PDB file of C-alpha atoms in Angstrom:
ATOM      1  CA  MET A 427      58.741 -79.192 202.917  1.00 51.00           C
ATOM      2  CA  ALA A 428      60.154 -78.586 199.055  1.00 65.00           C
ATOM      3  CA  ALA A 429      57.621 -79.503 196.523  1.00 75.00           C
ATOM      4  CA  LEU A 430      58.370 -82.588 194.614  1.00 87.00           C
ATOM      5  CA  LYS A 431      59.449 -82.335 191.080  1.00 92.00           C
ATOM      6  CA  LEU A 432      58.688 -85.202 188.716  1.00 95.00           C
ATOM      7  CA  SER A 433      61.952 -85.749 186.823  1.00 95.00           C
ATOM      8  CA  LEU A 434      63.539 -87.858 184.127  1.00 93.00           C
ATOM      9  CA  VAL A 435      67.109 -89.187 183.910  1.00 93.00           C
ATOM     10  CA  VAL A 436      69.036 -88.143 181.467  1.00 94.00           C
ATOM     11  CA  SER A 437      72.537 -88.425 180.516  1.00 92.00           C
ATOM     12  CA  LEU A 438      74.848 -85.749 179.571  1.00 92.00           C
ATOM     13  CA  GLU A 439      76.876 -88.373 177.032  1.00 90.00           C
ATOM     14  CA  GLU A 440      76.824 -91.708 175.621  1.00 86.00           C
ATOM     15  CA  THR A 441      75.906 -94.275 178.012  1.00 78.00           C
ATOM     16  CA  GLY A 442      75.620 -98.133 178.377  1.00 71.00           C
ATOM     17  CA  PHE A 443      73.720 -97.470 181.333  1.00 68.00           C
ATOM     18  CA  ASP A 444      70.015 -99.085 181.627  1.00 66.00           C
ATOM     19  CA  ALA A 445      68.090 -96.217 184.069  1.00 67.00           C
ATOM     20  CA  VAL A 446      68.522 -93.593 181.689  1.00 72.00           C
ATOM     21  CA  ALA A 447      64.636 -92.631 180.296  1.00 72.00           C
ATOM     22  CA  MET A 448      66.206 -91.230 176.859  1.00 76.00           C
ATOM     23  CA  ARG A 449      69.067 -91.963 173.971  1.00 74.00           C
ATOM     24  CA  GLY A 450      70.932 -89.549 171.905  1.00 79.00           C
ATOM     25  CA  SER A 451      71.395 -85.951 172.245  1.00 90.00           C
ATOM     26  CA  TRP A 452      71.040 -84.255 175.689  1.00 93.00           C
ATOM     27  CA  ARG A 453      69.752 -81.471 174.605  1.00 94.00           C
ATOM     28  CA  GLU A 454      66.701 -83.346 172.430  1.00 94.00           C
ATOM     29  CA  ALA A 455      66.224 -85.293 175.505  1.00 93.00           C
ATOM     30  CA  LEU A 456      65.579 -82.468 177.951  1.00 95.00           C
ATOM     31  CA  ARG A 457      62.867 -80.588 175.309  1.00 95.00           C
ATOM     32  CA  THR A 458      60.905 -83.715 175.468  1.00 95.00           C
ATOM     33  CA  ALA A 459      60.807 -84.200 179.115  1.00 95.00           C
ATOM     34  CA  ALA A 460      59.429 -80.642 179.275  1.00 96.00           C
ATOM     35  CA  ASP A 461      56.987 -81.110 176.309  1.00 96.00           C
ATOM     36  CA  LEU A 462      55.580 -84.867 178.317  1.00 96.00           C
ATOM     37  CA  GLY A 463      55.588 -82.576 180.830  1.00 97.00           C
ATOM     38  CA  TYR A 464      57.914 -82.950 183.913  1.00 97.00           C
ATOM     39  CA  ASP A 465      59.196 -81.040 186.385  1.00 97.00           C
ATOM     40  CA  GLY A 466      62.881 -81.691 186.188  1.00 97.00           C
ATOM     41  CA  VAL A 467      65.636 -83.631 185.080  1.00 96.00           C
ATOM     42  CA  GLU A 468      68.427 -86.112 187.019  1.00 96.00           C
ATOM     43  CA  LEU A 469      71.448 -85.344 185.245  1.00 96.00           C
ATOM     44  CA  ALA A 470      73.755 -88.260 184.967  1.00 96.00           C
ATOM     45  CA  VAL A 471      77.631 -86.606 184.829  1.00 97.00           C
ATOM     46  CA  ARG A 472      80.596 -88.462 184.152  1.00 97.00           C
ATOM     47  CA  ASP A 473      82.415 -85.330 184.742  1.00 98.00           C
ATOM     48  CA  PRO A 474      81.774 -81.560 185.593  1.00 98.00           C
ATOM     49  CA  SER A 475      85.250 -80.455 184.556  1.00 97.00           C
ATOM     50  CA  GLU A 476      84.098 -81.740 181.019  1.00 97.00           C
ATOM     51  CA  VAL A 477      80.664 -79.861 181.361  1.00 95.00           C
ATOM     52  CA  ASP A 478      79.952 -76.755 179.242  1.00 95.00           C
ATOM     53  CA  ALA A 479      77.785 -75.718 182.834  1.00 95.00           C
ATOM     54  CA  GLU A 480      76.066 -72.429 181.346  1.00 96.00           C
ATOM     55  CA  ALA A 481      75.182 -74.589 178.541  1.00 95.00           C
ATOM     56  CA  VAL A 482      73.382 -76.907 180.312  1.00 96.00           C
ATOM     57  CA  LEU A 483      71.753 -74.915 182.693  1.00 96.00           C
ATOM     58  CA  ARG A 484      70.890 -71.954 179.753  1.00 96.00           C
ATOM     59  CA  THR A 485      69.132 -74.945 178.118  1.00 96.00           C
ATOM     60  CA  VAL A 486      67.627 -76.028 181.843  1.00 97.00           C
ATOM     61  CA  ARG A 487      65.882 -73.386 182.252  1.00 96.00           C
ATOM     62  CA  ASP A 488      64.434 -72.744 178.711  1.00 97.00           C
ATOM     63  CA  ALA A 489      62.883 -75.773 178.559  1.00 96.00           C
ATOM     64  CA  GLY A 490      61.286 -74.217 182.289  1.00 97.00           C
ATOM     65  CA  LEU A 491      62.799 -77.381 183.547  1.00 98.00           C
ATOM     66  CA  ALA A 492      64.653 -78.507 187.190  1.00 97.00           C
ATOM     67  CA  VAL A 493      67.421 -80.307 188.103  1.00 98.00           C
ATOM     68  CA  PRO A 494      66.928 -82.024 191.814  1.00 98.00           C
ATOM     69  CA  ALA A 495      69.631 -84.219 191.592  1.00 98.00           C
ATOM     70  CA  ILE A 496      73.225 -85.042 189.985  1.00 98.00           C
ATOM     71  CA  GLY A 497      74.332 -88.725 189.172  1.00 97.00           C
ATOM     72  CA  THR A 498      77.871 -89.667 189.510  1.00 98.00           C
ATOM     73  CA  GLY A 499      77.710 -93.562 188.918  1.00 96.00           C
ATOM     74  CA  GLN A 500      79.624 -92.973 185.252  1.00 96.00           C
ATOM     75  CA  ALA A 501      82.607 -91.768 187.157  1.00 98.00           C
ATOM     76  CA  PHE A 502      82.481 -95.262 188.349  1.00 98.00           C
ATOM     77  CA  LEU A 503      81.105 -97.121 185.292  1.00 95.00           C
ATOM     78  CA  LYS A 504      84.392 -95.165 182.951  1.00 96.00           C
ATOM     79  CA  ASP A 505      86.735 -93.704 184.503  1.00 98.00           C
ATOM     80  CA  GLY A 506      87.046 -96.450 187.700  1.00 98.00           C
ATOM     81  CA  LEU A 507      87.072 -93.887 190.532  1.00 99.00           C
ATOM     82  CA  SER A 508      85.773 -95.463 193.938  1.00 99.00           C
ATOM     83  CA  LEU A 509      85.399 -93.497 197.181  1.00 99.00           C
ATOM     84  CA  SER A 510      86.462 -96.795 199.080  1.00 98.00           C
ATOM     85  CA  HIS A 511      89.011 -98.248 196.612  1.00 98.00           C
ATOM     86  CA  PRO A 512      91.930 -99.849 198.183  1.00 98.00           C
ATOM     87  CA  ASP A 513      94.410 -97.687 196.485  1.00 98.00           C
ATOM     88  CA  GLU A 514      94.443 -94.292 198.328  1.00 98.00           C
ATOM     89  CA  GLY A 515      95.673 -92.476 194.905  1.00 99.00           C
ATOM     90  CA  ILE A 516      92.000 -93.406 193.105  1.00 99.00           C
ATOM     91  CA  ARG A 517      90.278 -92.662 196.315  1.00 99.00           C
ATOM     92  CA  ALA A 518      91.432 -89.486 196.577  1.00 99.00           C
ATOM     93  CA  ARG A 519      90.406 -88.884 192.518  1.00 99.00           C
ATOM     94  CA  ALA A 520      86.986 -90.164 193.672  1.00 99.00           C
ATOM     95  CA  VAL A 521      86.459 -87.612 196.550  1.00 99.00           C
ATOM     96  CA  GLU A 522      88.161 -84.546 194.027  1.00 99.00           C
ATOM     97  CA  ARG A 523      85.878 -85.743 190.878  1.00 99.00           C
ATOM     98  CA  PHE A 524      83.008 -85.529 193.570  1.00 99.00           C
ATOM     99  CA  GLU A 525      83.587 -82.302 195.046  1.00 99.00           C
ATOM    100  CA  THR A 526      83.213 -81.016 190.857  1.00 99.00           C
ATOM    101  CA  HIS A 527      80.219 -82.602 191.120  1.00 99.00           C
ATOM    102  CA  ILE A 528      79.250 -81.023 194.738  1.00 99.00           C
ATOM    103  CA  ARG A 529      79.783 -76.971 192.567  1.00 98.00           C
ATOM    104  CA  LEU A 530      77.931 -78.562 189.480  1.00 98.00           C
ATOM    105  CA  ALA A 531      75.304 -79.514 191.876  1.00 98.00           C
ATOM    106  CA  THR A 532      75.585 -75.630 193.803  1.00 98.00           C
ATOM    107  CA  ARG A 533      74.444 -74.086 190.427  1.00 97.00           C
ATOM    108  CA  CYS A 534      71.921 -75.907 189.544  1.00 96.00           C
ATOM    109  CA  GLY A 535      70.430 -76.058 193.407  1.00 96.00           C
ATOM    110  CA  ALA A 536      70.072 -79.867 193.144  1.00 98.00           C
ATOM    111  CA  ALA A 537      71.672 -82.754 195.179  1.00 99.00           C
ATOM    112  CA  VAL A 538      74.406 -85.368 194.380  1.00 99.00           C
ATOM    113  CA  ILE A 539      74.203 -88.624 194.340  1.00 99.00           C
ATOM    114  CA  ILE A 540      76.273 -91.688 195.583  1.00 99.00           C
ATOM    115  CA  GLY A 541      74.891 -94.646 194.103  1.00 98.00           C
ATOM    116  CA  LEU A 542      78.270 -97.112 192.491  1.00 98.00           C
ATOM    117  CA  LEU A 543      80.731 -94.906 192.815  1.00 98.00           C
ATOM    118  CA  ARG A 544      80.490 -95.819 196.648  1.00 98.00           C
ATOM    119  CA  GLY A 545      82.595 -99.019 194.993  1.00 98.00           C
ATOM    120  CA  ARG A 546      82.293-102.617 196.219  1.00 97.00           C
ATOM    121  CA  ILE A 547      83.788-104.530 199.221  1.00 96.00           C
ATOM    122  CA  SER A 548      87.561-105.091 198.408  1.00 90.00           C
ATOM    123  CA  GLY A 549      89.352-107.501 201.133  1.00 86.00           C
ATOM    124  CA  ASP A 550      87.705-107.362 204.823  1.00 93.00           C
ATOM    125  CA  ARG A 551      84.392-105.551 205.055  1.00 95.00           C
ATOM    126  CA  ALA A 552      85.704-103.776 208.353  1.00 96.00           C
ATOM    127  CA  ALA A 553      88.323-101.960 205.950  1.00 97.00           C
ATOM    128  CA  THR A 554      86.130-100.919 203.537  1.00 97.00           C
ATOM    129  CA  ASP A 555      83.488 -99.212 205.238  1.00 97.00           C
ATOM    130  CA  ALA A 556      86.279 -97.538 207.098  1.00 97.00           C
ATOM    131  CA  ARG A 557      87.679 -96.225 203.898  1.00 98.00           C
ATOM    132  CA  LEU A 558      84.120 -95.184 202.332  1.00 98.00           C
ATOM    133  CA  ALA A 559      83.240 -93.085 205.928  1.00 98.00           C
ATOM    134  CA  GLY A 560      86.904 -91.362 205.200  1.00 98.00           C
ATOM    135  CA  SER A 561      86.022 -90.493 202.206  1.00 99.00           C
ATOM    136  CA  LEU A 562      82.535 -89.104 202.974  1.00 99.00           C
ATOM    137  CA  ARG A 563      84.356 -87.380 205.794  1.00 99.00           C
ATOM    138  CA  ARG A 564      86.347 -85.610 203.576  1.00 99.00           C
ATOM    139  CA  ILE A 565      83.221 -84.770 201.656  1.00 98.00           C
ATOM    140  CA  VAL A 566      81.110 -83.479 203.830  1.00 98.00           C
ATOM    141  CA  PRO A 567      82.723 -80.480 204.667  1.00 99.00           C
ATOM    142  CA  LEU A 568      82.164 -78.548 201.393  1.00 99.00           C
ATOM    143  CA  ALA A 569      78.303 -79.892 200.894  1.00 99.00           C
ATOM    144  CA  GLU A 570      77.778 -78.819 204.151  1.00 99.00           C
ATOM    145  CA  ARG A 571      79.126 -75.049 203.334  1.00 99.00           C
ATOM    146  CA  GLU A 572      77.469 -74.689 200.188  1.00 98.00           C
ATOM    147  CA  LYS A 573      74.026 -76.496 201.327  1.00 98.00           C
ATOM    148  CA  VAL A 574      74.273 -79.363 199.082  1.00 99.00           C
ATOM    149  CA  SER A 575      72.558 -82.802 199.834  1.00 99.00           C
ATOM    150  CA  VAL A 576      74.529 -85.849 199.242  1.00 99.00           C
ATOM    151  CA  LEU A 577      72.269 -88.654 198.676  1.00 99.00           C
ATOM    152  CA  PHE A 578      73.671 -92.383 199.863  1.00 99.00           C
ATOM    153  CA  GLU A 579      71.248 -94.866 197.278  1.00 98.00           C
ATOM    154  CA  PRO A 580      70.829 -98.336 198.885  1.00 99.00           C
ATOM    155  CA  VAL A 581      71.681-100.179 195.738  1.00 98.00           C
ATOM    156  CA  ASN A 582      70.979-103.978 195.179  1.00 97.00           C
ATOM    157  CA  ARG A 583      73.260-107.049 195.717  1.00 97.00           C
ATOM    158  CA  TYR A 584      73.608-108.141 191.786  1.00 96.00           C
ATOM    159  CA  GLU A 585      74.851-104.498 191.351  1.00 95.00           C
ATOM    160  CA  THR A 586      77.123-104.345 194.443  1.00 96.00           C
ATOM    161  CA  ASP A 587      77.916-105.948 197.843  1.00 97.00           C
ATOM    162  CA  LEU A 588      78.350-102.884 199.820  1.00 97.00           C
ATOM    163  CA  LEU A 589      75.169-100.785 201.235  1.00 98.00           C
ATOM    164  CA  VAL A 590      72.423-102.659 199.724  1.00 98.00           C
ATOM    165  CA  THR A 591      69.037-101.634 202.135  1.00 98.00           C
ATOM    166  CA  VAL A 592      68.308 -98.606 203.728  1.00 98.00           C
ATOM    167  CA  GLY A 593      68.766 -99.545 206.849  1.00 98.00           C
ATOM    168  CA  GLU A 594      72.642-100.223 206.375  1.00 98.00           C
ATOM    169  CA  VAL A 595      72.829 -97.248 204.596  1.00 98.00           C
ATOM    170  CA  LEU A 596      70.850 -95.044 207.937  1.00 98.00           C
ATOM    171  CA  ASP A 597      73.277 -96.736 210.006  1.00 98.00           C
ATOM    172  CA  LEU A 598      76.097 -94.993 208.258  1.00 98.00           C
ATOM    173  CA  ILE A 599      74.478 -91.502 207.683  1.00 98.00           C
ATOM    174  CA  ASN A 600      74.014 -91.733 211.850  1.00 97.00           C
ATOM    175  CA  ARG A 601      77.563 -92.899 212.529  1.00 97.00           C
ATOM    176  CA  LEU A 602      78.895 -89.712 210.476  1.00 98.00           C
ATOM    177  CA  GLY A 603      75.574 -87.107 211.782  1.00 98.00           C
ATOM    178  CA  SER A 604      76.415 -84.730 208.830  1.00 98.00           C
ATOM    179  CA  PRO A 605      73.461 -82.481 208.293  1.00 98.00           C
ATOM    180  CA  ALA A 606      74.129 -82.983 204.262  1.00 99.00           C
ATOM    181  CA  LEU A 607      73.696 -86.550 204.058  1.00 99.00           C
ATOM    182  CA  GLY A 608      70.636 -87.929 203.157  1.00 99.00           C
ATOM    183  CA  ILE A 609      69.230 -91.624 201.264  1.00 99.00           C
ATOM    184  CA  LEU A 610      67.601 -91.927 197.504  1.00 99.00           C
ATOM    185  CA  ALA A 611      65.514 -94.175 198.131  1.00 98.00           C
ATOM    186  CA  ASP A 612      64.680 -96.667 195.035  1.00 97.00           C
ATOM    187  CA  THR A 613      61.739 -99.096 194.617  1.00 97.00           C
ATOM    188  CA  PHE A 614      63.544-101.162 191.555  1.00 96.00           C
ATOM    189  CA  HIS A 615      67.075-101.494 194.283  1.00 97.00           C
ATOM    190  CA  MET A 616      64.146-101.795 197.560  1.00 97.00           C
ATOM    191  CA  ASN A 617      61.648-104.842 196.330  1.00 97.00           C
ATOM    192  CA  ILE A 618      64.998-106.843 196.160  1.00 97.00           C
ATOM    193  CA  GLU A 619      66.553-106.795 199.159  1.00 98.00           C
ATOM    194  CA  GLU A 620      63.801-104.779 201.268  1.00 98.00           C
ATOM    195  CA  PRO A 621      61.414-106.715 203.191  1.00 96.00           C
ATOM    196  CA  SER A 622      58.680-104.128 203.545  1.00 97.00           C
ATOM    197  CA  LEU A 623      59.283-100.963 201.172  1.00 96.00           C
ATOM    198  CA  GLU A 624      56.612 -99.075 203.480  1.00 97.00           C
ATOM    199  CA  GLY A 625      58.029 -99.710 206.826  1.00 98.00           C
ATOM    200  CA  SER A 626      62.164 -98.811 205.215  1.00 98.00           C
ATOM    201  CA  LEU A 627      60.597 -95.532 203.810  1.00 97.00           C
ATOM    202  CA  ARG A 628      59.191 -94.963 206.997  1.00 98.00           C
ATOM    203  CA  ARG A 629      62.401 -95.831 208.827  1.00 97.00           C
ATOM    204  CA  ALA A 630      63.916 -93.338 206.547  1.00 98.00           C
ATOM    205  CA  GLY A 631      62.304 -91.016 208.107  1.00 97.00           C
ATOM    206  CA  PRO A 632      63.782 -87.055 207.104  1.00 96.00           C
ATOM    207  CA  ARG A 633      66.958 -88.763 205.869  1.00 98.00           C
ATOM    208  CA  LEU A 634      64.315 -89.360 203.293  1.00 98.00           C
ATOM    209  CA  ARG A 635      64.847 -86.778 200.167  1.00 98.00           C
ATOM    210  CA  HIS A 636      65.113 -88.110 196.343  1.00 97.00           C
ATOM    211  CA  VAL A 637      62.516 -91.217 194.722  1.00 97.00           C
ATOM    212  CA  HIS A 638      63.776 -93.054 191.997  1.00 96.00           C
ATOM    213  CA  VAL A 639      60.240 -94.857 190.941  1.00 95.00           C
ATOM    214  CA  ALA A 640      60.825 -97.769 188.457  1.00 92.00           C
ATOM    215  CA  ASP A 641      58.933-101.280 188.791  1.00 93.00           C
ATOM    216  CA  SER A 642      60.475-104.489 189.204  1.00 93.00           C
ATOM    217  CA  ASN A 643      62.088-104.967 185.839  1.00 89.00           C
ATOM    218  CA  ARG A 644      63.517-101.353 185.268  1.00 88.00           C
ATOM    219  CA  HIS A 645      60.310-100.359 183.202  1.00 84.00           C
ATOM    220  CA  ALA A 646      57.671 -97.593 184.227  1.00 85.00           C
ATOM    221  CA  PRO A 647      55.690 -98.063 186.824  1.00 86.00           C
ATOM    222  CA  GLY A 648      52.548-100.136 186.185  1.00 90.00           C
ATOM    223  CA  TRP A 649      54.788-102.554 183.884  1.00 91.00           C
ATOM    224  CA  GLY A 650      56.379-105.016 186.366  1.00 92.00           C
ATOM    225  CA  HIS A 651      54.876-107.166 189.178  1.00 92.00           C
ATOM    226  CA  LEU A 652      54.934-103.814 192.225  1.00 89.00           C
ATOM    227  CA  ASP A 653      51.708-103.318 193.550  1.00 77.00           C
TER     228      ASP A 653
END
């Protein structure tokens, strides 16, 4: 089992997303994370093709940090891409974008997260599920070849209506059957959706590969009402 890496979320560009730990320069954020004693940073990346990967990796290495995972949510929030979108062209661009995230992850030794990029239910639920599964089937061959984990994050009902629990995500992963697919469990979302945080984590079993730790108000642990 790989050693756990305590990490902070850092965005490579300005973002309105409230789950990033620090605002401003990503270079300063990396140095601050290292100074605070963190092992790594989870990089939020909208479009890897617009990122100077060498500069990012050099700064990460110089700070003595690892990159355990790369977030993709800004591709949904800023660019409107979705892996389940009814428009085939938008789905295709979402798949292509995600593949660039996988290639960046290969260089970083990171996993890649599917959170909001999954999209929302549009029209019929079964049709939305089928579109999402189709996109994932296009993604996983590259992930398997590059040995990059694709981490599907259950997200609460107020942010999406598609796959909000660990059980729903696990069912999807089991249907697809790819060893590249895993689960990212987020205690903030789980506190809203799961009847038992402990039970859901156990159910995820070996598919559980990454955890976001936040309290009930999305602040640091101990600042909300999670026990």
